[in-house]
CSV table of N, CA, C and O in Angstrom, one decimal:
chain,number,residue,atom,x,y,z
A,1,UNK,N,-143.4,1.1,12.7
A,1,UNK,CA,-144.6,0.7,13.3
A,1,UNK,C,-144.6,-0.9,13.3
A,1,UNK,O,-144.4,-1.5,12.2
A,2,UNK,N,-145.0,-1.5,14.3
A,2,UNK,CA,-145.0,-2.9,14.4
A,2,UNK,C,-146.3,-3.4,13.6
A,2,UNK,O,-147.4,-2.9,13.7
A,3,UNK,N,-146.0,-4.5,12.8
A,3,UNK,CA,-147.1,-5.1,12.1
A,3,UNK,C,-147.4,-6.4,12.7
A,3,UNK,O,-146.4,-7.1,13.1
A,4,UNK,N,-148.6,-6.8,12.6
A,4,UNK,CA,-149.0,-8.1,13.1
A,4,UNK,C,-149.6,-9.0,12.0
A,4,UNK,O,-150.0,-8.5,11.0
A,5,UNK,N,-149.6,-10.3,12.3
A,5,UNK,CA,-150.1,-11.3,11.3
A,5,UNK,C,-151.5,-10.9,10.9
A,5,UNK,O,-151.8,-10.9,9.7
A,6,UNK,N,-152.3,-10.5,11.8
A,6,UNK,CA,-153.7,-10.1,11.5
A,6,UNK,C,-153.8,-9.0,10.4
A,6,UNK,O,-154.8,-8.9,9.7
A,7,UNK,N,-152.8,-8.2,10.3
A,7,UNK,CA,-152.8,-7.1,9.4
A,7,UNK,C,-152.7,-7.5,7.9
A,7,UNK,O,-153.2,-6.8,7.0
A,8,UNK,N,-152.1,-8.7,7.7
A,8,UNK,CA,-152.0,-9.1,6.3
A,8,UNK,C,-152.5,-10.5,5.9
A,8,UNK,O,-152.6,-10.8,4.8
A,9,UNK,N,-152.9,-11.2,7.0
A,9,UNK,CA,-153.4,-12.6,6.7
A,9,UNK,C,-154.7,-12.6,5.9
A,9,UNK,O,-155.4,-11.6,5.8
A,10,UNK,N,-154.9,-13.7,5.2
A,10,UNK,CA,-156.1,-13.9,4.5
A,10,UNK,C,-157.1,-14.5,5.5
A,10,UNK,O,-156.8,-15.6,6.0
A,11,UNK,N,-158.1,-13.8,5.9
A,11,UNK,CA,-159.0,-14.3,6.9
A,11,UNK,C,-160.1,-15.2,6.4
A,11,UNK,O,-160.2,-15.4,5.2
A,12,UNK,N,-160.8,-15.8,7.3
A,12,UNK,CA,-162.0,-16.7,6.9
A,12,UNK,C,-161.5,-17.8,6.0
A,12,UNK,O,-162.0,-17.9,4.8
A,13,UNK,N,-160.6,-18.6,6.4
A,13,UNK,CA,-160.0,-19.6,5.5
A,13,UNK,C,-161.1,-20.7,5.1
A,13,UNK,O,-162.0,-21.0,5.9
A,14,UNK,N,-160.9,-21.2,3.9
A,14,UNK,CA,-161.7,-22.3,3.5
A,14,UNK,C,-161.2,-23.6,4.2
A,14,UNK,O,-160.0,-23.8,4.2
A,15,UNK,N,-162.1,-24.3,4.8
A,15,UNK,CA,-161.8,-25.5,5.5
A,15,UNK,C,-162.5,-26.7,4.9
A,15,UNK,O,-163.6,-26.6,4.4
A,16,UNK,N,-162.0,-27.9,5.1
A,16,UNK,CA,-162.6,-29.2,4.7
A,16,UNK,C,-162.4,-30.2,5.8
A,16,UNK,O,-161.4,-30.0,6.6
A,17,UNK,N,-163.2,-31.2,5.9
A,17,UNK,CA,-163.1,-32.2,6.9
A,17,UNK,C,-162.1,-33.3,6.3
A,17,UNK,O,-162.0,-33.4,5.1
A,18,UNK,N,-161.4,-34.0,7.2
A,18,UNK,CA,-160.4,-35.0,6.7
A,18,UNK,C,-160.9,-36.1,5.8
A,18,UNK,O,-160.2,-36.6,4.9
A,19,UNK,N,-162.2,-36.4,5.9
A,19,UNK,CA,-162.8,-37.4,5.0
A,19,UNK,C,-163.2,-37.0,3.6
A,19,UNK,O,-163.6,-37.7,2.8
A,20,UNK,N,-163.0,-35.7,3.3
A,20,UNK,CA,-163.3,-35.1,2.0
A,20,UNK,C,-162.4,-35.8,1.0
A,20,UNK,O,-161.2,-36.0,1.2
A,21,UNK,N,-163.0,-36.1,-0.2
A,21,UNK,CA,-162.2,-36.7,-1.2
A,21,UNK,C,-161.2,-35.7,-1.9
A,21,UNK,O,-161.5,-34.5,-1.9
A,22,UNK,N,-160.1,-36.2,-2.4
A,22,UNK,CA,-159.2,-35.3,-3.1
A,22,UNK,C,-159.9,-34.6,-4.3
A,22,UNK,O,-159.7,-33.4,-4.5
A,23,UNK,N,-160.8,-35.3,-5.0
A,23,UNK,CA,-161.5,-34.7,-6.1
A,23,UNK,C,-162.4,-33.5,-5.6
A,23,UNK,O,-162.4,-32.4,-6.2
A,24,UNK,N,-163.1,-33.7,-4.5
A,24,UNK,CA,-163.9,-32.6,-3.9
A,24,UNK,C,-163.1,-31.4,-3.5
A,24,UNK,O,-163.4,-30.3,-3.8
A,25,UNK,N,-161.9,-31.7,-2.9
A,25,UNK,CA,-161.0,-30.6,-2.5
A,25,UNK,C,-160.5,-29.8,-3.7
A,25,UNK,O,-160.4,-28.6,-3.8
A,26,UNK,N,-160.1,-30.6,-4.8
A,26,UNK,CA,-159.5,-30.0,-6.0
A,26,UNK,C,-160.6,-29.1,-6.6
A,26,UNK,O,-160.3,-28.0,-7.1
A,27,UNK,N,-161.8,-29.5,-6.6
A,27,UNK,CA,-162.9,-28.7,-7.2
A,27,UNK,C,-163.1,-27.4,-6.4
A,27,UNK,O,-163.4,-26.4,-7.0
A,28,UNK,N,-163.0,-27.5,-5.1
A,28,UNK,CA,-163.1,-26.3,-4.2
A,28,UNK,C,-162.0,-25.4,-4.6
A,28,UNK,O,-162.3,-24.1,-4.8
A,29,UNK,N,-160.8,-25.9,-4.7
A,29,UNK,CA,-159.7,-25.0,-5.0
A,29,UNK,C,-159.9,-24.4,-6.4
A,29,UNK,O,-159.6,-23.2,-6.6
A,30,UNK,N,-160.3,-25.1,-7.4
A,30,UNK,CA,-160.6,-24.6,-8.7
A,30,UNK,C,-161.7,-23.5,-8.7
A,30,UNK,O,-161.5,-22.4,-9.2
A,31,UNK,N,-162.8,-23.8,-8.0
A,31,UNK,CA,-163.9,-22.9,-8.1
A,31,UNK,C,-163.7,-21.7,-7.3
A,31,UNK,O,-164.3,-20.6,-7.6
A,32,UNK,N,-162.9,-21.7,-6.2
A,32,UNK,CA,-162.6,-20.6,-5.4
A,32,UNK,C,-161.2,-19.9,-5.6
A,32,UNK,O,-160.8,-19.1,-4.9
A,33,UNK,N,-160.5,-20.5,-6.7
A,33,UNK,CA,-159.2,-20.0,-7.0
A,33,UNK,C,-158.3,-19.9,-5.8
A,33,UNK,O,-157.7,-18.9,-5.5
A,34,UNK,N,-158.1,-21.1,-5.2
A,34,UNK,CA,-157.3,-21.3,-4.0
A,34,UNK,C,-156.1,-22.2,-4.3
A,34,UNK,O,-156.2,-23.2,-5.1
A,35,UNK,N,-155.0,-22.0,-3.6
A,35,UNK,CA,-153.9,-22.9,-3.7
A,35,UNK,C,-153.8,-23.7,-2.5
A,35,UNK,O,-153.0,-24.7,-2.5
A,36,UNK,N,-154.5,-23.4,-1.5
A,36,UNK,CA,-154.5,-24.2,-0.2
A,36,UNK,C,-155.8,-24.1,0.5
A,36,UNK,O,-156.4,-23.1,0.5
A,37,UNK,N,-156.1,-25.2,1.2
A,37,UNK,CA,-157.2,-25.1,2.2
A,37,UNK,C,-156.8,-25.8,3.5
A,37,UNK,O,-155.8,-26.6,3.5
A,38,UNK,N,-157.5,-25.5,4.5
A,38,UNK,CA,-157.2,-26.0,5.8
A,38,UNK,C,-158.0,-27.3,6.1
A,38,UNK,O,-159.2,-27.3,5.7
A,39,UNK,N,-157.5,-28.3,6.7
A,39,UNK,CA,-158.2,-29.5,7.0
A,39,UNK,C,-158.5,-29.4,8.5
A,39,UNK,O,-157.6,-29.2,9.3
A,40,UNK,N,-159.8,-29.4,8.8
A,40,UNK,CA,-160.2,-29.3,10.2
A,40,UNK,C,-161.1,-30.5,10.6
A,40,UNK,O,-161.7,-31.1,9.8
A,41,UNK,N,-161.1,-30.8,11.9
A,41,UNK,CA,-161.9,-31.9,12.4
A,41,UNK,C,-162.6,-31.3,13.6
A,41,UNK,O,-161.9,-30.9,14.6
A,42,UNK,N,-163.9,-31.1,13.5
A,42,UNK,CA,-164.6,-30.5,14.6
A,42,UNK,C,-164.2,-29.1,14.9
A,42,UNK,O,-164.2,-28.6,16.0
A,43,UNK,N,-163.8,-28.4,13.9
A,43,UNK,CA,-163.4,-27.0,14.0
A,43,UNK,C,-161.9,-26.8,14.4
A,43,UNK,O,-161.4,-25.7,14.3
A,44,UNK,N,-161.2,-27.9,14.7
A,44,UNK,CA,-159.8,-27.7,15.1
A,44,UNK,C,-158.9,-28.1,13.9
A,44,UNK,O,-159.2,-29.0,13.1
A,45,UNK,N,-157.8,-27.3,13.8
A,45,UNK,CA,-156.9,-27.5,12.7
A,45,UNK,C,-156.2,-28.9,12.8
A,45,UNK,O,-155.7,-29.2,13.8
A,46,UNK,N,-156.3,-29.6,11.7
A,46,UNK,CA,-155.6,-30.9,11.6
A,46,UNK,C,-154.6,-31.0,10.5
A,46,UNK,O,-153.7,-31.9,10.5
A,47,UNK,N,-154.6,-30.1,9.5
A,47,UNK,CA,-153.7,-30.1,8.4
A,47,UNK,C,-153.9,-29.0,7.5
A,47,UNK,O,-154.8,-28.2,7.6
A,48,UNK,N,-153.0,-28.9,6.5
A,48,UNK,CA,-153.1,-27.9,5.4
A,48,UNK,C,-152.8,-28.7,4.1
A,48,UNK,O,-151.9,-29.6,4.1
A,49,UNK,N,-153.6,-28.5,3.1
A,49,UNK,CA,-153.4,-29.2,1.9
A,49,UNK,C,-153.3,-28.2,0.7
A,49,UNK,O,-154.1,-27.2,0.7
A,50,UNK,N,-152.3,-28.4,-0.1
A,50,UNK,CA,-152.1,-27.5,-1.2
A,50,UNK,C,-152.4,-28.2,-2.5
A,50,UNK,O,-152.5,-29.4,-2.5
A,51,UNK,N,-152.6,-27.4,-3.6
A,51,UNK,CA,-152.8,-28.1,-4.9
A,51,UNK,C,-151.6,-29.0,-5.2
A,51,UNK,O,-151.8,-30.1,-5.7
A,52,UNK,N,-150.4,-28.6,-4.9
A,52,UNK,CA,-149.3,-29.5,-5.1
A,52,UNK,C,-149.4,-30.8,-4.3
A,52,UNK,O,-149.0,-31.8,-4.8
A,53,UNK,N,-149.8,-30.7,-3.0
A,53,UNK,CA,-150.0,-31.9,-2.2
A,53,UNK,C,-150.9,-32.9,-2.9
A,53,UNK,O,-150.7,-34.1,-2.9
A,54,UNK,N,-152.0,-32.4,-3.5
A,54,UNK,CA,-153.0,-33.2,-4.1
A,54,UNK,C,-152.3,-34.0,-5.3
A,54,UNK,O,-152.6,-35.2,-5.4
A,55,UNK,N,-151.5,-33.3,-6.0
A,55,UNK,CA,-150.8,-34.0,-7.1
A,55,UNK,C,-149.8,-35.0,-6.7
A,55,UNK,O,-149.7,-36.1,-7.1
A,56,UNK,N,-148.9,-34.5,-5.8
A,56,UNK,CA,-147.7,-35.3,-5.4
A,56,UNK,C,-148.1,-36.5,-4.5
A,56,UNK,O,-147.6,-37.6,-4.7
A,57,UNK,N,-149.0,-36.2,-3.5
A,57,UNK,CA,-149.3,-37.3,-2.5
A,57,UNK,C,-150.5,-38.1,-2.9
A,57,UNK,O,-150.8,-39.1,-2.2
A,58,UNK,N,-151.2,-37.8,-4.0
A,58,UNK,CA,-152.4,-38.6,-4.3
A,58,UNK,C,-152.3,-39.0,-5.8
A,58,UNK,O,-152.2,-40.2,-6.1
A,59,UNK,N,-152.4,-38.1,-6.7
A,59,UNK,CA,-152.5,-38.4,-8.1
A,59,UNK,C,-151.3,-39.1,-8.6
A,59,UNK,O,-151.3,-40.2,-9.2
A,60,UNK,N,-150.1,-38.6,-8.2
A,60,UNK,CA,-148.8,-39.2,-8.7
A,60,UNK,C,-148.6,-40.6,-8.1
A,60,UNK,O,-147.9,-41.4,-8.6
A,61,UNK,N,-149.2,-40.9,-6.9
A,61,UNK,CA,-149.1,-42.2,-6.3
A,61,UNK,C,-150.1,-43.2,-6.9
A,61,UNK,O,-150.1,-44.4,-6.5
A,62,UNK,N,-150.9,-42.8,-7.8
A,62,UNK,CA,-151.8,-43.7,-8.5
A,62,UNK,C,-153.1,-43.9,-7.7
A,62,UNK,O,-153.9,-44.8,-8.1
A,63,UNK,N,-153.4,-43.1,-6.7
A,63,UNK,CA,-154.6,-43.3,-5.9
A,63,UNK,C,-155.8,-42.8,-6.7
A,63,UNK,O,-155.7,-41.9,-7.6
A,64,UNK,N,-156.9,-43.3,-6.4
A,64,UNK,CA,-158.2,-42.9,-7.0
A,64,UNK,C,-158.6,-41.6,-6.3
A,64,UNK,O,-158.9,-41.7,-5.1
A,65,UNK,N,-158.6,-40.5,-6.9
A,65,UNK,CA,-159.0,-39.2,-6.3
A,65,UNK,C,-160.4,-39.2,-5.7
A,65,UNK,O,-160.6,-38.4,-4.8
A,66,UNK,N,-161.3,-40.0,-6.2
A,66,UNK,CA,-162.6,-40.1,-5.6
A,66,UNK,C,-162.6,-40.8,-4.3
A,66,UNK,O,-163.4,-40.6,-3.4
A,67,UNK,N,-161.7,-41.8,-4.1
A,67,UNK,CA,-161.6,-42.6,-2.9
A,67,UNK,C,-160.6,-42.2,-1.9
A,67,UNK,O,-160.7,-42.5,-0.7
A,68,UNK,N,-159.6,-41.4,-2.4
A,68,UNK,CA,-158.5,-41.0,-1.5
A,68,UNK,C,-159.0,-39.7,-0.7
A,68,UNK,O,-159.6,-38.8,-1.3
A,69,UNK,N,-158.9,-39.8,0.6
A,69,UNK,CA,-159.3,-38.6,1.4
A,69,UNK,C,-158.2,-37.6,1.5
A,69,UNK,O,-157.0,-37.9,1.3
A,70,UNK,N,-158.6,-36.4,1.8
A,70,UNK,CA,-157.6,-35.3,1.9
A,70,UNK,C,-156.7,-35.6,3.1
A,70,UNK,O,-155.6,-35.1,3.1
A,71,UNK,N,-157.2,-36.4,4.1
A,71,UNK,CA,-156.3,-36.7,5.2
A,71,UNK,C,-155.1,-37.4,4.7
A,71,UNK,O,-154.0,-37.3,5.4
A,72,UNK,N,-155.2,-38.2,3.6
A,72,UNK,CA,-154.0,-38.9,3.1
A,72,UNK,C,-153.1,-38.0,2.3
A,72,UNK,O,-152.0,-38.4,2.0
A,73,UNK,N,-153.5,-36.8,2.0
A,73,UNK,CA,-152.7,-35.9,1.1
A,73,UNK,C,-152.2,-34.7,1.8
A,73,UNK,O,-151.3,-34.0,1.3
A,74,UNK,N,-152.8,-34.4,3.0
A,74,UNK,CA,-152.4,-33.1,3.6
A,74,UNK,C,-151.1,-33.2,4.5
A,74,UNK,O,-150.7,-34.3,4.9
A,75,UNK,N,-150.6,-32.0,4.7
A,75,UNK,CA,-149.5,-31.9,5.6
A,75,UNK,C,-150.1,-31.7,7.0
A,75,UNK,O,-150.9,-30.9,7.3
A,76,UNK,N,-149.6,-32.6,7.9
A,76,UNK,CA,-150.1,-32.5,9.3
A,76,UNK,C,-149.1,-32.1,10.3
A,76,UNK,O,-149.4,-31.9,11.5
A,77,UNK,N,-147.9,-31.9,9.8
A,77,UNK,CA,-146.8,-31.4,10.7
A,77,UNK,C,-146.5,-29.9,10.3
A,77,UNK,O,-145.7,-29.6,9.6
A,78,UNK,N,-147.4,-29.1,10.9
A,78,UNK,CA,-147.4,-27.7,10.5
A,78,UNK,C,-146.9,-26.8,11.6
A,78,UNK,O,-146.9,-27.1,12.8
A,79,UNK,N,-146.4,-25.7,11.2
A,79,UNK,CA,-146.1,-24.6,12.1
A,79,UNK,C,-147.3,-23.6,12.0
A,79,UNK,O,-147.9,-23.5,10.9
A,80,UNK,N,-147.7,-23.0,13.0
A,80,UNK,CA,-148.8,-22.1,13.0
A,80,UNK,C,-148.4,-20.8,13.8
A,80,UNK,O,-147.3,-20.8,14.5
A,81,UNK,N,-149.1,-19.7,13.5
A,81,UNK,CA,-148.9,-18.5,14.2
A,81,UNK,C,-150.3,-18.0,14.7
A,81,UNK,O,-151.3,-18.5,14.3
A,82,UNK,N,-150.2,-17.1,15.7
A,82,UNK,CA,-151.5,-16.5,16.2
A,82,UNK,C,-151.6,-15.1,15.5
A,82,UNK,O,-150.6,-14.5,15.0
A,83,UNK,N,-152.8,-14.7,15.4
A,83,UNK,CA,-153.1,-13.4,14.6
A,83,UNK,C,-152.4,-12.2,15.3
A,83,UNK,O,-152.1,-11.2,14.7
A,84,UNK,N,-152.2,-12.3,16.6
A,84,UNK,CA,-151.6,-11.2,17.4
A,84,UNK,C,-150.1,-11.2,17.4
A,84,UNK,O,-149.4,-10.4,18.1
A,85,UNK,N,-149.5,-12.2,16.7
A,85,UNK,CA,-148.0,-12.2,16.7
A,85,UNK,C,-147.5,-11.2,15.7
A,85,UNK,O,-148.1,-10.9,14.7
A,86,UNK,N,-146.2,-10.8,16.0
A,86,UNK,CA,-145.6,-9.9,15.0
A,86,UNK,C,-145.3,-10.5,13.7
A,86,UNK,O,-145.0,-11.7,13.6
A,87,UNK,N,-145.5,-9.8,12.7
A,87,UNK,CA,-145.3,-10.3,11.3
A,87,UNK,C,-143.9,-10.9,11.1
A,87,UNK,O,-143.7,-11.9,10.4
A,88,UNK,N,-142.9,-10.2,11.7
A,88,UNK,CA,-141.5,-10.7,11.5
A,88,UNK,C,-141.4,-12.1,12.0
A,88,UNK,O,-140.6,-12.9,11.5
A,89,UNK,N,-142.1,-12.5,13.1
A,89,UNK,CA,-142.1,-13.9,13.6
A,89,UNK,C,-142.6,-14.9,12.5
A,89,UNK,O,-142.0,-15.9,12.3
A,90,UNK,N,-143.7,-14.5,11.8
A,90,UNK,CA,-144.2,-15.3,10.7
A,90,UNK,C,-143.1,-15.5,9.6
A,90,UNK,O,-142.9,-16.6,9.1
A,91,UNK,N,-142.4,-14.4,9.3
A,91,UNK,CA,-141.4,-14.5,8.3
A,91,UNK,C,-140.3,-15.4,8.7
A,91,UNK,O,-139.8,-16.2,7.9
A,92,UNK,N,-139.9,-15.3,10.0
A,92,UNK,CA,-138.8,-16.2,10.5
A,92,UNK,C,-139.2,-17.7,10.4
A,92,UNK,O,-138.5,-18.5,10.0
A,93,UNK,N,-140.5,-17.9,10.8
A,93,UNK,CA,-141.0,-19.3,10.7
A,93,UNK,C,-141.0,-19.8,9.3
A,93,UNK,O,-140.6,-21.0,9.0
A,94,UNK,N,-141.5,-19.0,8.3
A,94,UNK,CA,-141.5,-19.4,7.0
A,94,UNK,C,-140.1,-19.7,6.4
A,94,UNK,O,-139.9,-20.7,5.8
A,95,UNK,N,-139.1,-18.9,6.8
A,95,UNK,CA,-137.8,-19.1,6.4
A,95,UNK,C,-137.2,-20.4,7.0
A,95,UNK,O,-136.6,-21.2,6.4
A,96,UNK,N,-137.4,-20.5,8.3
A,96,UNK,CA,-136.8,-21.6,9.1
A,96,UNK,C,-137.4,-22.9,8.7
A,96,UNK,O,-136.7,-24.0,8.8
A,97,UNK,N,-138.6,-23.0,8.3
A,97,UNK,CA,-139.3,-24.2,8.0
A,97,UNK,C,-139.5,-24.4,6.5
A,97,UNK,O,-140.1,-25.4,6.1
A,98,UNK,N,-139.0,-23.5,5.7
A,98,UNK,CA,-139.1,-23.5,4.2
A,98,UNK,C,-140.5,-23.8,3.8
A,98,UNK,O,-140.8,-24.7,3.0
A,99,UNK,N,-141.5,-23.0,4.3
A,99,UNK,CA,-142.9,-23.1,3.9
A,99,UNK,C,-143.3,-21.8,3.3
A,99,UNK,O,-142.8,-20.7,3.6
A,100,UNK,N,-144.4,-21.9,2.5
A,100,UNK,CA,-144.9,-20.8,1.8
A,100,UNK,C,-146.2,-20.2,2.4
A,100,UNK,O,-146.7,-19.2,2.1
A,101,UNK,N,-146.8,-21.1,3.3
A,101,UNK,CA,-148.0,-20.7,3.9
A,101,UNK,C,-148.0,-21.2,5.4
A,101,UNK,O,-147.5,-22.3,5.6
A,102,UNK,N,-148.6,-20.3,6.2
A,102,UNK,CA,-148.7,-20.7,7.6
A,102,UNK,C,-150.1,-20.5,8.1
A,102,UNK,O,-150.6,-19.4,8.0
A,103,UNK,N,-150.8,-21.5,8.6
A,103,UNK,CA,-152.1,-21.3,9.2
A,103,UNK,C,-152.0,-20.3,10.4
A,103,UNK,O,-151.1,-20.4,11.2
A,104,UNK,N,-153.1,-19.5,10.5
A,104,UNK,CA,-153.2,-18.6,11.7
A,104,UNK,C,-154.3,-19.2,12.6
A,104,UNK,O,-155.4,-19.4,12.1
A,105,UNK,N,-153.9,-19.5,13.8
A,105,UNK,CA,-154.8,-20.2,14.8
A,105,UNK,C,-154.9,-19.4,16.1
A,105,UNK,O,-153.8,-19.0,16.7
A,106,UNK,N,-156.1,-19.1,16.4
A,106,UNK,CA,-156.4,-18.4,17.7
A,106,UNK,C,-157.3,-19.3,18.5
A,106,UNK,O,-158.3,-19.7,18.0
A,107,UNK,N,-156.9,-19.5,19.8
A,107,UNK,CA,-157.7,-20.3,20.7
A,107,UNK,C,-158.0,-21.7,20.1
A,107,UNK,O,-159.2,-22.2,20.2
A,108,UNK,N,-157.1,-22.3,19.4
A,108,UNK,CA,-157.3,-23.6,18.8
A,108,UNK,C,-158.1,-23.7,17.5
A,108,UNK,O,-158.3,-24.7,17.0
A,109,UNK,N,-158.5,-22.5,17.0
A,109,UNK,CA,-159.4,-22.5,15.8
A,109,UNK,C,-158.6,-21.7,14.7
A,109,UNK,O,-158.1,-20.6,15.0
A,110,UNK,N,-158.7,-22.2,13.5
A,110,UNK,CA,-158.1,-21.5,12.4
A,110,UNK,C,-158.9,-20.3,12.0
A,110,UNK,O,-160.1,-20.3,11.9
A,111,UNK,N,-158.1,-19.1,11.9
A,111,UNK,CA,-158.8,-17.9,11.6
A,111,UNK,C,-158.2,-17.3,10.3
A,111,UNK,O,-158.8,-16.3,9.8
A,112,UNK,N,-157.2,-17.9,9.7
A,112,UNK,CA,-156.6,-17.3,8.5
A,112,UNK,C,-155.4,-18.1,8.1
A,112,UNK,O,-155.0,-19.1,8.7
A,113,UNK,N,-154.8,-17.6,7.0
A,113,UNK,CA,-153.6,-18.1,6.5
A,113,UNK,C,-152.7,-16.9,6.1
A,113,UNK,O,-153.2,-16.0,5.5
A,114,UNK,N,-151.5,-17.0,6.4
A,114,UNK,CA,-150.5,-16.0,5.9
A,114,UNK,C,-149.6,-16.7,4.9
A,114,UNK,O,-149.1,-17.7,5.2
A,115,UNK,N,-149.5,-16.0,3.7
A,115,UNK,CA,-148.7,-16.7,2.7
A,115,UNK,C,-147.6,-15.8,2.2
A,115,UNK,O,-147.5,-14.6,2.5
A,116,UNK,N,-146.7,-16.4,1.5
A,116,UNK,CA,-145.6,-15.7,0.9
A,116,UNK,C,-146.1,-14.6,0.0
A,116,UNK,O,-145.5,-13.5,0.0
A,117,UNK,N,-147.2,-14.8,-0.7
A,117,UNK,CA,-147.8,-13.8,-1.5
A,117,UNK,C,-148.3,-12.6,-0.7
A,117,UNK,O,-148.1,-11.4,-1.1
A,118,UNK,N,-148.9,-12.9,0.5
A,118,UNK,CA,-149.4,-11.8,1.4
A,118,UNK,C,-148.2,-11.0,1.8
A,118,UNK,O,-148.3,-9.7,1.8
A,119,UNK,N,-147.1,-11.6,2.2
A,119,UNK,CA,-145.9,-10.9,2.6
A,119,UNK,C,-145.3,-10.1,1.5
A,119,UNK,O,-144.9,-8.9,1.7
A,120,UNK,N,-145.3,-10.6,0.3
A,120,UNK,CA,-144.7,-9.9,-0.9
A,120,UNK,C,-145.5,-8.6,-1.1
A,120,UNK,O,-145.0,-7.6,-1.4
A,121,UNK,N,-146.9,-8.8,-1.1
A,121,UNK,CA,-147.7,-7.6,-1.3
A,121,UNK,C,-147.5,-6.6,-0.2
A,121,UNK,O,-147.6,-5.4,-0.5
A,122,UNK,N,-147.3,-7.0,1.0
A,122,UNK,CA,-147.2,-6.0,2.1
A,122,UNK,C,-145.8,-5.4,2.1
A,122,UNK,O,-145.7,-4.2,2.2
A,123,UNK,N,-144.8,-6.1,1.8
A,123,UNK,CA,-143.4,-5.6,1.9
A,123,UNK,C,-143.0,-4.9,0.6
A,123,UNK,O,-142.3,-3.9,0.7
A,124,UNK,N,-143.4,-5.4,-0.6
A,124,UNK,CA,-143.0,-4.7,-1.8
A,124,UNK,C,-144.0,-5.1,-2.9
A,124,UNK,O,-143.7,-6.0,-3.7
A,125,UNK,N,-145.1,-4.4,-3.0
A,125,UNK,CA,-146.1,-4.7,-4.0
A,125,UNK,C,-145.6,-4.6,-5.4
A,125,UNK,O,-146.2,-5.1,-6.4
A,126,UNK,N,-144.6,-3.8,-5.7
A,126,UNK,CA,-144.0,-3.6,-7.0
A,126,UNK,C,-143.1,-4.7,-7.4
A,126,UNK,O,-142.6,-4.8,-8.6
A,127,UNK,N,-142.7,-5.6,-6.5
A,127,UNK,CA,-141.8,-6.7,-6.8
A,127,UNK,C,-142.4,-7.7,-7.8
A,127,UNK,O,-143.7,-7.7,-7.9
A,128,UNK,N,-141.6,-8.5,-8.4
A,128,UNK,CA,-142.1,-9.6,-9.3
A,128,UNK,C,-143.1,-10.5,-8.6
A,128,UNK,O,-144.2,-10.8,-9.1
A,129,UNK,N,-142.8,-10.9,-7.3
A,129,UNK,CA,-143.6,-11.8,-6.6
A,129,UNK,C,-144.9,-11.0,-6.2
A,129,UNK,O,-146.0,-11.6,-6.2
A,130,UNK,N,-144.8,-9.8,-5.9
A,130,UNK,CA,-146.0,-9.0,-5.6
A,130,UNK,C,-146.9,-8.9,-6.8
A,130,UNK,O,-148.2,-9.1,-6.7
A,131,UNK,N,-146.4,-8.7,-8.0
A,131,UNK,CA,-147.1,-8.6,-9.2
A,131,UNK,C,-147.8,-9.9,-9.5
A,131,UNK,O,-149.0,-10.0,-9.9
A,132,UNK,N,-147.1,-11.0,-9.3
A,132,UNK,CA,-147.6,-12.4,-9.6
A,132,UNK,C,-148.7,-12.7,-8.6
A,132,UNK,O,-149.8,-13.3,-8.9
A,133,UNK,N,-148.6,-12.3,-7.3
A,133,UNK,CA,-149.5,-12.6,-6.3
A,133,UNK,C,-150.9,-11.9,-6.5
A,133,UNK,O,-151.9,-12.5,-6.1
A,134,UNK,N,-150.9,-10.8,-7.2
A,134,UNK,CA,-152.2,-10.1,-7.4
A,134,UNK,C,-152.8,-10.5,-8.8
A,134,UNK,O,-154.0,-10.2,-9.0
A,135,UNK,N,-152.0,-11.0,-9.6
A,135,UNK,CA,-152.5,-11.3,-11.0
A,135,UNK,C,-153.5,-12.5,-10.9
A,135,UNK,O,-153.4,-13.4,-10.2
A,136,UNK,N,-154.5,-12.3,-11.7
A,136,UNK,CA,-155.6,-13.3,-11.9
A,136,UNK,C,-155.1,-14.3,-12.9
A,136,UNK,O,-154.7,-13.9,-14.0
A,137,UNK,N,-155.3,-15.6,-12.7
A,137,UNK,CA,-154.9,-16.6,-13.8
A,137,UNK,C,-155.8,-16.5,-15.0
A,137,UNK,O,-156.9,-16.1,-14.9
A,138,UNK,N,-155.2,-16.8,-16.1
A,138,UNK,CA,-156.0,-16.8,-17.4
A,138,UNK,C,-156.9,-18.1,-17.4
A,138,UNK,O,-156.4,-19.1,-17.0
A,139,UNK,N,-158.1,-17.9,-17.8
A,139,UNK,CA,-159.0,-19.1,-17.8
A,139,UNK,C,-158.6,-20.1,-18.8
A,139,UNK,O,-158.0,-19.9,-19.7
């Protein structure tokens, strides 16, 4: 049976505007237990920022996280998929571009994110990655 991106994506993604501070985005990630959020401008996808991006592109560069905007830390050269695309296409894109997350965009608007963890849970929930993906972090 053919599977589609919409079948496993995490819907209703958390989004922030490009002018949001790195500190504000880090707090959102902490409070909502997220590893990535989408950067949108007027509802249109402009980038994706991960917790790693915040550290590598902002904190490690010595920037003031209160003054540095998420636009300075996010990845803006992204690959995207539509929710109605076959899941295998998303897997191929992730492999080909060596990425762990792909924004899902329909009609120019972000509707979700498909992650390596989502794929692991779908393909083999008993795998080590599947176990890790569902585990809640220790406080």
